[in-house]
């Protein structure tokens, strides 16, 4: 029997006839909503049934119909027992067949566990298991926990970068929740309003040769010299109030306190700069496709086929400035963890190349 890893599952297969045999209208609606959540999380879905109207399922992005009995479906599609496939079925005989090939199946009856599968009380409970973003955040937090366990009094600074408007705060909130679940003390610095390509653009447009990615040198000095460097050297850092120059930029909650046993998260568009070279311990890069980056910049639905002009505009402006930053500071060769961040509900760590 293979070990089950939810984040390695690509395809979810539903033995529709056995799962929905006693469904009334409300249960059908709940099932459709259940599939909608999985669809939003970027799972491929296959419905297996001898009698099913394919037209009723056209609104899903990655859903396919197999109009066969489950046994015939298995015979005709050998990939349905691959390691990245998970089945939902109530048929004991089918469960036994699957157990001979894979452990990736679930059902609600007591025989499911006996047959080597996963038993659930309610189908919606499985949404807690098939949640790629939370699993990824938990996996990353586990790696950080191990670092802290080895050296609990050594300060750790995690840098989190990514394109403008990519959704840093969403990722950070998921990571903080995962770290706190493992009883780690964590705080953060949101540099998205004080550090980024927008400040470089402003200075270029004003014909200033001394360009910088910081809003001001005073802010840079405070972040680097008054917060991150003392903390990295094992000192406690405490500010009851933010300095006047940054009090309106919501860089962190107040009062701000750091101790060596804590973890500091620092995030923003361009956090991987030379001034942070000896301060940031681990670097996480949120990576987006050009289409998704443009969609978030212009508040569009990246699942829709919006006009190519939006992508072209992004690549000529914000996208180009960001690409120049990545290239100029050799960011790609600094990164410890890369996150495929095209989908908030299904962000995953990329495999090292």
XYZ file of C-alpha atoms in Angstrom:
353
model
C 0.000 0.000 0.000
C 1.352 3.394 -0.930
C 1.462 6.290 1.509
C -1.219 8.914 0.893
C -0.119 12.518 0.251
C -3.101 14.851 -0.453
C -0.939 17.449 -2.186
C 0.201 14.874 -4.739
C -3.355 14.124 -5.871
C -4.261 15.423 -9.335
C -7.514 13.634 -10.207
C -10.580 12.924 -8.029
C -12.843 10.154 -9.364
C -16.442 9.793 -8.158
C -18.351 6.534 -8.511
C -21.543 8.513 -8.979
C -24.098 5.689 -8.920
C -23.005 4.337 -5.526
C -22.493 7.751 -3.925
C -25.801 9.344 -4.950
C -28.205 6.410 -4.780
C -30.343 8.008 -2.037
C -29.883 11.651 -2.992
C -32.813 14.048 -2.903
C -32.703 17.508 -4.504
C -30.984 19.159 -1.524
C -28.282 16.500 -1.387
C -27.662 16.881 -5.107
C -27.241 20.618 -4.658
C -24.814 20.080 -1.764
C -22.845 17.632 -3.887
C -22.589 20.139 -6.719
C -21.340 22.774 -4.282
C -18.801 20.261 -2.943
C -17.496 19.679 -6.472
C -17.453 23.428 -7.091
C -15.021 23.918 -4.202
C -12.759 21.150 -5.498
C -12.959 22.661 -8.991
C -11.899 26.038 -7.591
C -8.942 24.288 -5.968
C -7.702 23.141 -9.382
C -8.406 19.432 -9.029
C -9.345 17.440 -12.099
C -12.658 15.659 -11.517
C -14.093 12.573 -13.210
C -17.682 11.385 -12.718
C -18.257 7.691 -13.505
C -21.805 6.586 -14.227
C -23.643 4.478 -16.796
C -26.449 7.033 -16.949
C -25.451 10.689 -16.713
C -26.294 13.832 -18.650
C -22.966 15.405 -19.579
C -24.628 18.725 -20.393
C -25.543 19.196 -16.722
C -21.872 19.512 -15.766
C -20.546 21.919 -18.385
C -19.965 24.784 -15.928
C -16.990 23.085 -14.260
C -13.488 23.876 -15.476
C -11.791 20.475 -15.168
C -14.636 17.956 -14.993
C -14.958 14.965 -17.323
C -17.642 12.316 -17.711
C -17.012 8.567 -18.035
C -20.242 6.886 -19.179
C -19.307 3.379 -18.061
C -19.725 1.086 -15.140
C -16.886 1.571 -12.686
C -15.370 -1.809 -13.586
C -15.400 -0.967 -17.298
C -13.976 2.478 -16.532
C -11.042 0.842 -14.744
C -10.495 -1.612 -17.582
C -10.582 1.115 -20.231
C -8.520 3.693 -18.331
C -5.452 2.236 -16.651
C -4.462 5.728 -15.436
C -7.407 5.681 -12.990
C -5.223 3.779 -10.523
C -2.175 6.040 -10.818
C -0.558 7.386 -7.672
C -2.037 10.848 -8.232
C -5.667 9.625 -8.405
C -8.161 9.425 -5.529
C -11.480 7.549 -5.720
C -14.770 8.080 -3.888
C -16.968 4.983 -3.863
C -19.298 3.019 -1.601
C -18.934 -0.291 -3.479
C -17.065 -2.858 -1.311
C -15.985 -4.886 -4.344
C -14.683 -1.832 -6.130
C -12.837 -0.796 -2.968
C -11.156 -4.208 -2.840
C -10.173 -3.869 -6.500
C -8.722 -0.426 -5.858
C -6.875 -1.668 -2.772
C -4.964 -4.041 -5.013
C -3.638 -1.085 -6.990
C -3.749 1.969 -4.786
C -4.811 3.083 -1.329
C -6.280 6.299 -2.642
C -9.998 5.862 -2.031
C -12.661 6.846 0.488
C -16.218 5.970 1.437
C -18.657 6.431 4.290
C -19.274 2.813 5.305
C -17.436 0.749 7.884
C -16.143 -1.616 5.212
C -14.089 1.227 3.721
C -11.528 1.171 6.534
C -11.480 -2.623 6.477
C -10.685 -2.515 2.772
C -7.762 -0.136 3.346
C -9.395 3.168 2.453
C -10.327 6.363 4.254
C -13.717 6.564 5.954
C -15.626 9.829 6.291
C -18.871 10.662 8.082
C -19.873 13.451 5.719
C -18.510 13.950 2.217
C -17.876 17.657 2.903
C -15.418 16.611 5.647
C -13.012 15.648 2.857
C -12.613 19.323 1.947
C -10.350 19.643 4.993
C -8.038 17.026 3.506
C -8.076 18.232 -0.094
C -7.056 21.825 0.570
C -3.762 22.406 -1.303
C -3.042 25.877 0.103
C -3.384 24.873 3.745
C -1.400 21.689 3.156
C 1.389 23.649 1.464
C 1.474 26.238 4.265
C 1.582 23.420 6.816
C 4.425 21.680 4.946
C 6.433 24.898 4.810
C 5.770 25.645 8.485
C 6.975 22.142 9.397
C 10.311 22.878 7.736
C 10.585 26.088 9.776
C 9.667 24.251 12.967
C 12.588 21.885 12.419
C 14.953 24.847 12.095
C 13.661 26.296 15.352
C 13.840 22.971 17.145
C 17.518 22.698 16.260
C 18.247 26.258 17.416
C 15.291 27.660 19.396
C 17.094 30.861 20.433
C 18.481 31.663 16.984
C 16.421 34.332 15.165
C 15.000 33.387 11.765
C 13.937 35.870 9.086
C 11.813 34.613 6.188
C 11.617 36.819 3.079
C 8.522 36.478 0.876
C 8.584 38.139 -2.547
C 6.388 38.212 -5.621
C 4.917 40.553 -8.258
C 2.899 43.675 -7.457
C -0.612 42.927 -6.191
C 0.071 39.188 -6.269
C -1.596 38.543 -2.912
C 1.280 38.463 -0.419
C -1.046 39.050 2.527
C -3.156 35.991 1.713
C -0.094 33.737 1.587
C 1.388 35.265 4.745
C -1.865 34.840 6.675
C -2.004 31.150 5.736
C 1.637 30.666 6.747
C 1.203 32.518 10.057
C -1.818 30.368 10.906
C 0.157 27.206 10.147
C 3.122 28.383 12.246
C 0.918 29.322 15.184
C -0.800 25.921 14.962
C 2.644 24.458 15.659
C 3.048 26.803 18.659
C 5.657 29.083 17.117
C 5.780 32.799 17.878
C 5.715 34.799 14.664
C 5.371 38.422 13.591
C 5.787 40.281 10.329
C 6.836 43.369 8.423
C 4.674 44.320 5.448
C 7.008 46.282 3.171
C 4.626 46.417 0.199
C 3.878 50.125 0.758
C 7.461 51.230 1.367
C 9.523 49.025 -0.973
C 8.810 48.244 -4.626
C 9.258 49.062 -8.283
C 6.763 51.931 -8.091
C 9.316 54.102 -6.272
C 11.991 53.325 -8.853
C 9.525 54.273 -11.615
C 8.771 57.596 -9.927
C 12.427 58.525 -9.661
C 13.148 57.491 -13.259
C 10.251 59.613 -14.489
C 11.692 62.582 -12.590
C 15.075 62.046 -14.281
C 16.809 61.215 -11.023
C 19.890 59.130 -11.683
C 20.125 57.824 -8.098
C 17.193 55.427 -8.373
C 16.076 53.266 -5.483
C 13.351 50.749 -4.754
C 12.620 52.299 -1.348
C 10.087 55.014 -0.621
C 12.816 56.859 1.288
C 16.291 56.307 2.683
C 15.007 56.970 6.215
C 12.515 54.119 5.932
C 15.179 51.829 4.518
C 17.527 52.613 7.413
C 14.824 52.014 10.013
C 13.805 48.626 8.553
C 17.366 47.399 8.041
C 19.342 49.018 10.885
C 16.757 49.417 13.630
C 14.696 46.252 13.180
C 16.155 43.459 11.072
C 19.860 43.750 11.875
C 19.502 43.922 15.696
C 17.027 41.029 15.620
C 19.322 38.931 13.403
C 22.091 39.515 15.965
C 19.934 38.055 18.738
C 18.718 41.290 20.290
C 15.190 42.095 21.400
C 13.473 44.797 19.358
C 10.599 46.865 20.727
C 8.669 49.847 19.369
C 5.595 51.109 21.164
C 4.797 53.316 18.168
C 5.987 53.450 14.576
C 8.314 56.295 13.585
C 6.428 59.256 12.121
C 7.857 58.642 8.633
C 6.064 55.277 8.309
C 3.196 55.421 10.782
C 0.610 55.686 7.960
C 1.941 52.753 5.913
C 0.664 49.928 8.152
C 3.977 48.122 8.142
C 3.076 46.122 11.255
C 0.774 46.025 14.258
C 1.737 48.034 17.312
C 3.357 47.649 19.761
C 6.009 45.863 17.716
C 8.103 43.300 19.596
C 10.751 40.827 18.451
C 12.733 38.291 20.457
C 15.273 35.691 19.239
C 12.883 32.781 19.848
C 10.411 34.280 17.373
C 10.208 34.069 13.569
C 10.065 37.275 11.524
C 8.269 37.280 8.165
C 9.200 40.117 5.791
C 7.207 40.470 2.590
C 6.754 42.675 -0.449
C 7.491 42.911 -4.163
C 11.267 43.488 -4.068
C 12.526 42.114 -0.749
C 15.533 40.285 -2.189
C 17.993 43.175 -2.313
C 21.712 43.371 -1.385
C 20.939 45.149 1.915
C 19.122 41.989 3.051
C 21.802 39.511 1.944
C 23.058 38.677 5.445
C 19.717 39.176 7.162
C 17.152 36.986 5.398
C 17.662 33.305 6.221
C 15.143 31.703 3.857
C 13.651 33.134 0.683
C 10.186 32.288 -0.638
C 9.128 33.479 -4.103
C 5.462 33.609 -5.116
C 5.411 32.887 -8.847
C 2.535 33.792 -11.170
C 1.861 33.326 -14.861
C 1.788 36.506 -16.937
C -1.984 36.171 -17.326
C -2.606 35.783 -13.585
C -0.250 38.627 -12.689
C -2.049 40.922 -15.141
C -5.458 39.819 -13.867
C -4.575 40.654 -10.269
C -3.058 43.958 -11.271
C -6.240 45.018 -13.089
C -8.697 43.199 -10.747
C -9.852 40.777 -13.461
C -10.933 37.138 -13.219
C -7.889 35.162 -14.372
C -10.137 32.219 -15.289
C -11.843 34.326 -17.939
C -10.402 34.964 -21.409
C -10.004 38.715 -21.000
C -8.461 40.938 -23.652
C -4.775 40.333 -24.408
C -4.186 44.092 -24.190
C -4.279 43.875 -20.394
C -1.418 41.370 -20.418
C 0.507 43.460 -22.942
C 0.086 46.576 -20.781
C 1.283 44.688 -17.707
C 4.359 43.352 -19.523
C 5.269 46.819 -20.803
C 4.989 48.461 -17.388
C 4.793 46.744 -13.979
C 5.762 43.365 -15.404
C 8.845 44.775 -17.111
C 9.992 46.631 -13.988
C 9.564 43.470 -11.941
C 11.423 41.337 -14.503
C 14.261 43.879 -14.513
C 14.474 43.645 -10.718
C 14.622 39.830 -10.836
C 17.378 39.958 -13.432
C 19.416 42.838 -11.992
C 19.620 41.336 -8.497
C 19.913 37.701 -9.658
C 16.875 36.848 -7.552
C 16.109 33.481 -9.151
C 19.387 32.019 -7.889
C 18.710 33.109 -4.311
C 15.371 31.370 -3.785
C 14.906 28.502 -1.316
C 11.191 27.814 -1.907
C 9.118 28.608 -4.994
C 5.339 28.742 -4.757
C 3.005 28.303 -7.717
C 0.655 31.096 -6.686
C -1.723 31.233 -9.649
C -4.588 30.008 -7.466
C -5.116 31.255 -3.901
C -7.045 28.073 -3.091
C -4.433 25.759 -4.543
C -0.981 27.233 -4.150
C 1.716 24.592 -4.057
C 5.473 24.432 -3.617
C 7.278 23.852 -6.882
C 9.782 21.042 -7.128
C 13.418 22.142 -7.256
C 14.723 22.040 -10.818
